[in-house]
Coordinates of C-alpha atoms and ligand atoms in Angstrom, one line a residue:
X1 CA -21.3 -19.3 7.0
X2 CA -19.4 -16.3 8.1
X3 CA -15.8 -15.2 7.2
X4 CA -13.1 -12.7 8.5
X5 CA -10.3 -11.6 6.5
X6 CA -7.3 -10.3 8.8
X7 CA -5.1 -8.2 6.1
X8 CA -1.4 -6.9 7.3
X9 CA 0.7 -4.3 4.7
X10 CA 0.4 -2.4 1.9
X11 CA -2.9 -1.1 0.1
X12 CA -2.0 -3.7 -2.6
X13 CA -3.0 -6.4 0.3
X14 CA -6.1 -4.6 1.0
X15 CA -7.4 -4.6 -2.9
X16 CA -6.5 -8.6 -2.4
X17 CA -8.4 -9.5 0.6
X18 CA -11.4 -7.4 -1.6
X19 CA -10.1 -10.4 -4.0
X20 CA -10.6 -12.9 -1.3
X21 CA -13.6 -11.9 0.1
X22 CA -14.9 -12.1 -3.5
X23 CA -13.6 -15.8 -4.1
X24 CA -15.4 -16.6 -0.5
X25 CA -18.5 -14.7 -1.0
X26 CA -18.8 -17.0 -4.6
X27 CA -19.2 -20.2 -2.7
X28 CA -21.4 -19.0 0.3
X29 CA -19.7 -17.2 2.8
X30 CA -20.6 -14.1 3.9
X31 CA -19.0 -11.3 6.0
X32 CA -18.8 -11.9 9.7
X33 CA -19.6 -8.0 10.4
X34 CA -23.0 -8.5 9.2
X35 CA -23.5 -11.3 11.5
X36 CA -25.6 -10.9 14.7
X37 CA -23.3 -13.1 16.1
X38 CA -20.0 -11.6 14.8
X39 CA -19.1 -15.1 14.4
X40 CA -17.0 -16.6 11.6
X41 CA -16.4 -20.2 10.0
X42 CA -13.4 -19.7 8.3
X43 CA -10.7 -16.9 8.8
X44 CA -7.9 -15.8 6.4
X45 CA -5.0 -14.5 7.4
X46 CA -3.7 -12.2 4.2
X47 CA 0.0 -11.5 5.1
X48 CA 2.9 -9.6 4.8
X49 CA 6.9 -9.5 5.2
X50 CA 7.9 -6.4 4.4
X51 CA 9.9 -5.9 8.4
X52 CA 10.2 -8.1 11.3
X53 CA 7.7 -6.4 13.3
X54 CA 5.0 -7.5 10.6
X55 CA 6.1 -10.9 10.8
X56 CA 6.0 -11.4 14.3
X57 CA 2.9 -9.5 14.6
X58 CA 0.7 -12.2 12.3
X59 CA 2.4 -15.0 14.3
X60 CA 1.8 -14.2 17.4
X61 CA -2.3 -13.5 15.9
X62 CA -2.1 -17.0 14.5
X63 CA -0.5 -18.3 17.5
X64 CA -3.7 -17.1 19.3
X65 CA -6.2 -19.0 17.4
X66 CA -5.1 -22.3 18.7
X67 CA -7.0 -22.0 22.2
X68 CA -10.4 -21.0 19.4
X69 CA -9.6 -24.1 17.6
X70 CA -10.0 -26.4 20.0
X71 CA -13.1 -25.0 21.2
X72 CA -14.2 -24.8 17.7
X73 CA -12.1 -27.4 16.1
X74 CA -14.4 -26.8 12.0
X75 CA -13.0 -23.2 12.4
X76 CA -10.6 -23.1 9.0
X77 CA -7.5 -21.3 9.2
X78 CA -5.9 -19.8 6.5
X79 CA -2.9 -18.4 5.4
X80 CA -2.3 -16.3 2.4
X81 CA -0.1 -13.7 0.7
X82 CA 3.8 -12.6 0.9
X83 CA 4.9 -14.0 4.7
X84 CA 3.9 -17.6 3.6
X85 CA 5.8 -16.9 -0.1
X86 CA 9.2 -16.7 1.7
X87 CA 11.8 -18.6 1.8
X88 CA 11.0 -21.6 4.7
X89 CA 8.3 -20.1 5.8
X90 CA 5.9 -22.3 4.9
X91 CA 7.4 -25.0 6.5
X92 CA 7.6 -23.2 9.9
X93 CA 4.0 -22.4 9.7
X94 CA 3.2 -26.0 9.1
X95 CA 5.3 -27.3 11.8
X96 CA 4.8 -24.6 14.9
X97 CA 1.4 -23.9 14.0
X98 CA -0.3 -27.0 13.3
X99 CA -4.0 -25.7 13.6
X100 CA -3.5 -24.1 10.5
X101 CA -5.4 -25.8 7.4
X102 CA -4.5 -24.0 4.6
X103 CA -1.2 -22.6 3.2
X104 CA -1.0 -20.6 -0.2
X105 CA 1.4 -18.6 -1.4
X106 CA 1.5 -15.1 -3.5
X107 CA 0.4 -16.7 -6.5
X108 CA -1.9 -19.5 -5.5
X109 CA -4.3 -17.4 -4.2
X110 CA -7.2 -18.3 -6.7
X111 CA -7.0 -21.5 -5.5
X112 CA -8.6 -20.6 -2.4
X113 CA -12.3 -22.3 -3.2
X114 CA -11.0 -25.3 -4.3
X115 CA -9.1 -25.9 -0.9
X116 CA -12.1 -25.1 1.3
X117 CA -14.6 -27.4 -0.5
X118 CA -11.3 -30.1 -0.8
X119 CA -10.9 -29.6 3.4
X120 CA -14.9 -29.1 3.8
X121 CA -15.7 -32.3 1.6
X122 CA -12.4 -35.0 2.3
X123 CA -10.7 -33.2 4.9
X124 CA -7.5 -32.5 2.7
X125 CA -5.1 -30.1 3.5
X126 CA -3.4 -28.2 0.8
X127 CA -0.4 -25.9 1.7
X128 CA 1.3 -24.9 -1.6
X129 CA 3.7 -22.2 -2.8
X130 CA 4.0 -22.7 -6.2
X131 CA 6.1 -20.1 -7.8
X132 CA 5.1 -21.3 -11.8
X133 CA 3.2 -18.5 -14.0
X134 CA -0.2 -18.2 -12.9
X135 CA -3.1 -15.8 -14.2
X136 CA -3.7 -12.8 -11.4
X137 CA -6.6 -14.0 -8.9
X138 CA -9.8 -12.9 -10.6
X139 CA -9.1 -10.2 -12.5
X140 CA -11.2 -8.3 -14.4
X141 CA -13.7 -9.7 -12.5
X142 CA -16.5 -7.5 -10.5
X143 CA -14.9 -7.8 -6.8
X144 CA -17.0 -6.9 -3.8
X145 CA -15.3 -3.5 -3.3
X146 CA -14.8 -2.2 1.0
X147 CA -13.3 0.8 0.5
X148 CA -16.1 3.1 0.2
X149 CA -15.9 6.1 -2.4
X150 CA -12.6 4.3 -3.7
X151 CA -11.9 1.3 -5.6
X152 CA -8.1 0.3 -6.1
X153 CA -7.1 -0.6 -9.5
X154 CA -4.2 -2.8 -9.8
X155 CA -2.2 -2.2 -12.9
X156 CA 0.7 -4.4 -12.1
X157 CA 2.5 -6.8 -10.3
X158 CA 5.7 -7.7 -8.8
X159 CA 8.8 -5.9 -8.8
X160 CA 12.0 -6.4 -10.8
X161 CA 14.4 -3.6 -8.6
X162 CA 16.0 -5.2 -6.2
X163 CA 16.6 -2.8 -3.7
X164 CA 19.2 -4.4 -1.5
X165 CA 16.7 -4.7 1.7
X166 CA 13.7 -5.1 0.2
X167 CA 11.8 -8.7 0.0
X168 CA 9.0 -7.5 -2.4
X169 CA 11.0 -9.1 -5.6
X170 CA 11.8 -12.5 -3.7
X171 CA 8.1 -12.9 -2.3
X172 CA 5.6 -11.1 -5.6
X173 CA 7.9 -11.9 -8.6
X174 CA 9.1 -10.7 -11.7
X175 CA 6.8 -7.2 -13.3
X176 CA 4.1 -8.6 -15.3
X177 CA 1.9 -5.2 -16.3
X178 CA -2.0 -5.5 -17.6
X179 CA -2.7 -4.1 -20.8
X180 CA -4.3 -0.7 -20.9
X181 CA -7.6 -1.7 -22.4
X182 CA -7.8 -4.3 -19.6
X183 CA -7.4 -1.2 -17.4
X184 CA -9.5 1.3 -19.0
X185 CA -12.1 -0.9 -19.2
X186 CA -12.2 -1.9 -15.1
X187 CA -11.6 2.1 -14.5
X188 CA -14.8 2.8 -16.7
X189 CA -16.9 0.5 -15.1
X190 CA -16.1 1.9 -12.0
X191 CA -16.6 5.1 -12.8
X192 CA -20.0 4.7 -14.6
X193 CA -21.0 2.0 -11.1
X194 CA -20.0 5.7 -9.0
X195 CA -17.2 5.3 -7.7
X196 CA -15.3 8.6 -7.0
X197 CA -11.8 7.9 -6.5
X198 CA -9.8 5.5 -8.7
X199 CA -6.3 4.7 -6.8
X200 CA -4.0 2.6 -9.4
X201 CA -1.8 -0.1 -7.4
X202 CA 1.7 -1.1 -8.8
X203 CA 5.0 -1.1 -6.7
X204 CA 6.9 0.8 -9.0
X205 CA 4.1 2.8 -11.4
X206 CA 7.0 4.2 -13.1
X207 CA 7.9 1.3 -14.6
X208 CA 4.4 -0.1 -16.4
X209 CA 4.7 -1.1 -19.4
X210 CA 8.3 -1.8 -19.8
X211 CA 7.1 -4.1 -22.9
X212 CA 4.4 -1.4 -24.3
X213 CA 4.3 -4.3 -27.2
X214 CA 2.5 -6.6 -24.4
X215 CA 0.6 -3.4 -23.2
X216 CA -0.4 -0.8 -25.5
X217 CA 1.4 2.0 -23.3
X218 CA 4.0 3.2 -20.9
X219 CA 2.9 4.7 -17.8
X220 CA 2.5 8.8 -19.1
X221 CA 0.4 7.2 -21.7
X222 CA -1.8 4.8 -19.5
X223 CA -2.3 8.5 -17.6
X224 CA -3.5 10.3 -20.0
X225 CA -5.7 7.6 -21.4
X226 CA -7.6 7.2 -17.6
X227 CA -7.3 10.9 -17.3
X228 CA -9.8 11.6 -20.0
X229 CA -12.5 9.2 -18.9
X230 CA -15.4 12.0 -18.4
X231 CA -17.5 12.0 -15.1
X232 CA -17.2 13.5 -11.3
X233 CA -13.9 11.6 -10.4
X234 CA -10.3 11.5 -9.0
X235 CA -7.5 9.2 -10.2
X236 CA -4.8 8.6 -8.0
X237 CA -1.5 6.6 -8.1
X238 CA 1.1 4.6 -5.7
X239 CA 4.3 3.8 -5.8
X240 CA 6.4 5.9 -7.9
X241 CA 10.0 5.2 -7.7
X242 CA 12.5 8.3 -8.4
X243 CA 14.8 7.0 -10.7
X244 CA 12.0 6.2 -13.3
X245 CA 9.4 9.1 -12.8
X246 CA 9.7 11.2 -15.8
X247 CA 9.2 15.0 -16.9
X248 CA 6.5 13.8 -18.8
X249 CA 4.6 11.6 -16.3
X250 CA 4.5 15.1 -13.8
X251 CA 3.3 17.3 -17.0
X252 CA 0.2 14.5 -17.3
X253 CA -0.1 14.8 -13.6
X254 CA -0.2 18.8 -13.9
X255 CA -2.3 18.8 -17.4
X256 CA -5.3 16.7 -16.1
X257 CA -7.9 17.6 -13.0
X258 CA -8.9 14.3 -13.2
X259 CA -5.4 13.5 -11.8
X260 CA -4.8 13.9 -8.2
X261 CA -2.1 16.3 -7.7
X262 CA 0.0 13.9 -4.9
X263 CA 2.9 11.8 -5.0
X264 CA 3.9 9.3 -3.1
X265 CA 8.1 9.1 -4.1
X266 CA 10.2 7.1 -1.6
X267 CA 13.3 8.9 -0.6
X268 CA 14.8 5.8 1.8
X269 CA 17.8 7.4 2.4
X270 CA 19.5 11.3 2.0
X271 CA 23.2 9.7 1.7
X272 CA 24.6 8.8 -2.2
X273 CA 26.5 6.1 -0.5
X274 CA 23.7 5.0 1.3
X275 CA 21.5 5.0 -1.8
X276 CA 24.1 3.1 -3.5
X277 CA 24.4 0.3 -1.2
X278 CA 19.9 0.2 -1.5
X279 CA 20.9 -0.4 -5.0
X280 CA 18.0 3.1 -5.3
X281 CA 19.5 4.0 -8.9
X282 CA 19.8 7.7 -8.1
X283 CA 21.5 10.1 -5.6
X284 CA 20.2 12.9 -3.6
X285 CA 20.9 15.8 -6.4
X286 CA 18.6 13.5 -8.7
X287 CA 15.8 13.4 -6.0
X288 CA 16.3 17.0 -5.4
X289 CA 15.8 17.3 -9.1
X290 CA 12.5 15.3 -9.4
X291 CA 11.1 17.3 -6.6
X292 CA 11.9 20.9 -8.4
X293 CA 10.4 19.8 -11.4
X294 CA 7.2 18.8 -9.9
X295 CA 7.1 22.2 -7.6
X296 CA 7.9 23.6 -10.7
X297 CA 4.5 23.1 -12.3
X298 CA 2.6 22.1 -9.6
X299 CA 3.3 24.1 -6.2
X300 CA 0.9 22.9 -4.7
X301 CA 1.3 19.0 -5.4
X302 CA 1.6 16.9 -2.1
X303 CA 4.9 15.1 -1.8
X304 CA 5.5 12.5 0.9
X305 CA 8.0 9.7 0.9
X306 CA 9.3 6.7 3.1
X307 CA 12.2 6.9 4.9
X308 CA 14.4 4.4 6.5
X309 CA 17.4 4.5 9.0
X310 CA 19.8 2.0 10.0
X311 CA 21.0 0.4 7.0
X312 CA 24.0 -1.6 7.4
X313 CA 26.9 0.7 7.0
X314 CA 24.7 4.0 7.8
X315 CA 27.1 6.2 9.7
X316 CA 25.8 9.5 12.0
X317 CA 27.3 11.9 8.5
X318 CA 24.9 9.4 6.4
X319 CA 21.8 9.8 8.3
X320 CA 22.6 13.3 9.2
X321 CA 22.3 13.8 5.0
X322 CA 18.5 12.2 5.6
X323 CA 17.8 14.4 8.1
X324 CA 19.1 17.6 6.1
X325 CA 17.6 16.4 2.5
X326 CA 14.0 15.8 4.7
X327 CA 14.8 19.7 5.6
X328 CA 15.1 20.6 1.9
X329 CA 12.3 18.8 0.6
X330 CA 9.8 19.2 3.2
X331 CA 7.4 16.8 2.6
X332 CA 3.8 16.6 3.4
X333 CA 4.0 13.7 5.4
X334 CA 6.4 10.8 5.6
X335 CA 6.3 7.2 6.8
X336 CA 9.9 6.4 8.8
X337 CA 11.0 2.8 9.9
X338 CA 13.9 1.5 10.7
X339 CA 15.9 -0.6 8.9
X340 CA 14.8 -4.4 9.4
X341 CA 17.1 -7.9 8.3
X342 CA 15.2 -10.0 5.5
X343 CA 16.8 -13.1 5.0
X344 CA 17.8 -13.8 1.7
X345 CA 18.1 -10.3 0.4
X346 CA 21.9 -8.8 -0.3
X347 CA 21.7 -6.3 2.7
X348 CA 21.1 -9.3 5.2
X349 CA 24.5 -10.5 4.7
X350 CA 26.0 -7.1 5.4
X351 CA 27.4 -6.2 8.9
X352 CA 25.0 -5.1 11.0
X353 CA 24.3 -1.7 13.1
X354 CA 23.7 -1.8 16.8
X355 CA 19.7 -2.0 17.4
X356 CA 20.3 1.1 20.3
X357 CA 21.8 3.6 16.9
X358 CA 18.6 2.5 14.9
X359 CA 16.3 3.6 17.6
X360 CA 17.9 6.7 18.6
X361 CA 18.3 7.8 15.0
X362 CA 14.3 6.6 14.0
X363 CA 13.6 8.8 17.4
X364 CA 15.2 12.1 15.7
X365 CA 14.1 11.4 12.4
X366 CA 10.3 11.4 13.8
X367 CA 10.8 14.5 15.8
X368 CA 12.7 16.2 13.0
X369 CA 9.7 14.9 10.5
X370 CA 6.7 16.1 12.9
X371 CA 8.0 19.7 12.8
X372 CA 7.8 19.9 9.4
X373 CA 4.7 18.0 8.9
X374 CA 3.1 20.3 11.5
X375 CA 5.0 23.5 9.5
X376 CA 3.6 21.9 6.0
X377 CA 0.0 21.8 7.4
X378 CA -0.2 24.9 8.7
X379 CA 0.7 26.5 6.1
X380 CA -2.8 25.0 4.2
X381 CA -4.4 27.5 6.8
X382 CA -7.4 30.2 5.5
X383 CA -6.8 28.1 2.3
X384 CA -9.5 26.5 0.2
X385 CA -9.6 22.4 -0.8
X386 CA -11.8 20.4 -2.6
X387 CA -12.0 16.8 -0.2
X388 CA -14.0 13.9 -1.1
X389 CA -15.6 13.1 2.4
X390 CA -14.8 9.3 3.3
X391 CA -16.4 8.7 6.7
X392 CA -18.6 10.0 9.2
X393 CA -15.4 10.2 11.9
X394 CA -17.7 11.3 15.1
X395 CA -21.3 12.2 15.5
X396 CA -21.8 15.0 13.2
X397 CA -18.1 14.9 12.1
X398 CA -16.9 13.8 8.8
X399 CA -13.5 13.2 7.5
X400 CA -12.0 13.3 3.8
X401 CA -8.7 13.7 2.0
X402 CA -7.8 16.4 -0.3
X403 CA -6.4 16.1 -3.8
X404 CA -2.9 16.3 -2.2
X405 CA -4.3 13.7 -0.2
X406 CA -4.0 15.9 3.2
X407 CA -6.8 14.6 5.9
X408 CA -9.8 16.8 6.6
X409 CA -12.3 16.7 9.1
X410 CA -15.2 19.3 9.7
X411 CA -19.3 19.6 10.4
X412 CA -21.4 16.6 8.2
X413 CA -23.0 13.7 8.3
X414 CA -23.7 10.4 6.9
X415 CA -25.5 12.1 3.6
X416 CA -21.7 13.8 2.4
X417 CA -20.4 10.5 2.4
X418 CA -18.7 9.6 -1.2
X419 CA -19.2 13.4 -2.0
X420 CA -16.8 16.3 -2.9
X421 CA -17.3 19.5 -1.2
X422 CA -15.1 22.5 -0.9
X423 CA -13.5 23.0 2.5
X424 CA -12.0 26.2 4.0
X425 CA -9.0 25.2 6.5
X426 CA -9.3 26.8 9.5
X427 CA -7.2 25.1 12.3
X428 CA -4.2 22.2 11.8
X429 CA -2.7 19.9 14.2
X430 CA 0.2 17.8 13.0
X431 CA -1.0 16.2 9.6
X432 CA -4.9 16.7 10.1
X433 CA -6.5 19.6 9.0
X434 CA -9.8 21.2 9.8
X435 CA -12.5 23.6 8.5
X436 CA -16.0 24.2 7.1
X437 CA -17.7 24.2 3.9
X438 CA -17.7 26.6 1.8
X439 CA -21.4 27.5 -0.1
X440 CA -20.6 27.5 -4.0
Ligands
5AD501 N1 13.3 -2.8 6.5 C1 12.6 -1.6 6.8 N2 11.8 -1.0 5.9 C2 11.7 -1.6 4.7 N3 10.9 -1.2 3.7 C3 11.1 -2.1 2.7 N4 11.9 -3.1 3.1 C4 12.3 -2.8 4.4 C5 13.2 -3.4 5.3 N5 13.8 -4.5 5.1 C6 10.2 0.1 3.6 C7 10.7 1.0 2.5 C8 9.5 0.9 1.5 C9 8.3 0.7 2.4 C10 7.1 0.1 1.7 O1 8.8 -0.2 3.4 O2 10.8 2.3 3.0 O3 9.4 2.1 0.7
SF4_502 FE1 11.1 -3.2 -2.7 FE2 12.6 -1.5 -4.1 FE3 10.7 -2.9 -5.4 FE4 10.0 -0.9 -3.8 S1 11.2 -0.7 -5.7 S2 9.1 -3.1 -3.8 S3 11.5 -1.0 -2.2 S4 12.6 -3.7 -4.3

């Protein structure tokens, strides 16, 4: 009994298809890549809603599988995560999709077992979204981890922001934060089981630990607890929002080598108006701010962001203040994507810019980006990094990111793999960089 897990979005999806592979592998599946057959029983579809794009992506994946079902008509389908956890969504699966067997929502996950063994043993379907309190799927438990050298640590969930576009709140919930020793504890035992990289998972970082009754710390304070945990490690963290990363968050950040010296702070937008209508709680002078601070201590801290254009009311002054602010900042790297309606949100009821002044303003915004990724990567040249090598990328080529979490690739093999070894840059191209090792 084989299963494959098909995960869309963020890296908080890919910790919980680890999550569902577990809760498969516990009642007898195993992964289809390790079949001779590459063959699978049961597929999960672990989704996301985040834009359009995504959506109609999965569906039209889904929509495929009907033509396998027939053939194979005990194949289970699955579907799982935030797309089925909107609004109607469910029901439109149900209806236009009807090879599908099982439906659970954000919170239901856990359930997943129970379902197959109910539609293996009396051929009940279950499709449920229940939004009531539930405990996070399985954790604490010890997942079957696919990331290699790095094992993702949630440390909360949901989102209580709001950001006027944004579906996250609507589809994962209110903030609910684990206590610290819940996450010291999973950190340590990953640490001790060799795991090199620790990456902690929340959609706004900033803001663990709003009740530090419930607990035990704010976020600086979770930091500095994880950053002393001895051994041959790196601790890294995503998302941080700007309004609620704090002076003394970046002076953990900058106090620890355990801590990875890279930031990953949204920007969204470059206009105040703009950034008012997001509902971002700060302006472009408090961004700026943030960023001189970390410099400040840390020059040589990696800073990269996610950009949007076309939100309703963005006029050319507006983005032209993204473009200048990505100008000032000059980030590492930067995701860009264009402003996308979610239905029930606050921006989706605001009038609406023409699709053709999204895409020619997402087309500058990339070329204006690429310069200065190209212009921040070259300037890592004759410069020495210290990269934990994830994969062998080619024969005798392996690949690794730096503490600032630039990409490397240069001469090694399978044996550097989960290993950190110093790397002197020698050529760039865009965001990758290249080199050799240096001999201690
Ligand atoms: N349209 C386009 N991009 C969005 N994001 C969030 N919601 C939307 C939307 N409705 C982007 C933001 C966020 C990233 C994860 O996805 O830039 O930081
Ligand atoms: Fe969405 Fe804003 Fe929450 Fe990020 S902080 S998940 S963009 S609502």
């Amino acid at each position: 009994m084989n299963y494959k897990i098909n995960t869309y979005g963020c890296q908080m999806n890919v910790h919980e298809s680890e999550k569902i592979a577990s809760i498969l592998r516990g009642i007898g599946y195993t992964d289809y890549e390790n079949s001779n057959e590459k063959d699978y029983d049961i597929i999960v579809f672990n989704t996301c809603c985040i834009r359009d794009t995504a959506e109609q992506k999965i569906l039209s994946h889904i929509g495929e599988l009907k033509h396998e079902k027939k053939l194979n008509p005990n194949l289970i389908i699955a579907i799982v995560g935030c797309m089925s956890q909107q609004d109607g969504k469910m029901q439109l699966l149900t209806e236009k999709y009807p090879h599908i067997d099982i439906v659970l929502g954000t919170s239901n996950i856990d359930m997943l077992a129970e379902c197959v063994l109910n539609l293996k043993q009396s051929k009940i379907h279950t499709y449920l979204i229940d939004d009531s309190e539930r405990p996070e799927i399985n954790e604490g438990k010890n997942y079957y981890r696919t990331s290699g050298a790095n094992a993702w640590v949630n440390i909360m969930y949901g989102c209580d922001n709001f950001c006027t576009y944004c579906i996250v709140p609507y589809v994962r919930g209110r903030e609910r934060s684990r206590t610290v020793s819940d996450i010291v504890c999973e950190v340590t035992v990953l640490i001790n089981q060799g795991y090199k990289e620790i990456t902690l998972l929340g959609q706004n970082v900033n803001s663990y630990g709003s009740d530090k009754k419930v607990t035990g710390a704010d976020f600086a304070e979770l930091l500095e607890t994880l950053a002393q945990i001895k051994g041959n490690h790196r601790i890294r963290f995503m998302t941080s929002h700007p309004k609620d990363l704090n002076s003394r968050v970046i002076e953990i950040i900058a106090k620890y080598d355990t801590l990875c010296k890279s930031i990953h702070l949204p920007i969204q937008s470059g206009s105040n108006s703009i950034l008012k209508a997001m509902n971002r709680g700060y302006t472009r002078e408090y961004y700026l701010n943030v960023v001189t601070k970390i410099r400040a201590i840390m020059p040589e801290c990696g800073i990269t962001t996610d950009i949007m254009v076309g939100f309703p009311g963005e006029t050319e002054t507006d983005f032209e203040d993204t473009l200048d602010i990505i100008r000032n900042v000059a980030f590492n790297s930067a995701f860009t994507y264009i402003y996308s309606v979610r239905k029930g949100t606050v921006a989706a009821s605001l009038p609406q810019i023409p699709y053709a002044i999204k895409s020619e303003r997402i087309q500058r915004l990339i070329k204006e980006q690429n310069l200065l990724t190209k212009i921040s990567s070259k300037a890592c040249e004759g410069k020495t990094y210290r990269v934990l090598v994830e994969s062998v990328k080619s024969v005798g080529k392996v690949s690794g990111r730096t503490d600032a979490g630039r990409l490397v690739t240069f001469d090694g093999g399978e044996d550097l793999v989960g290993q950190f070894r110093n790397v002197l840059i020698s050529k760039t191209q865009s965001a990758s960089l290249f080199g050799t090792i240096e001999e201690n």
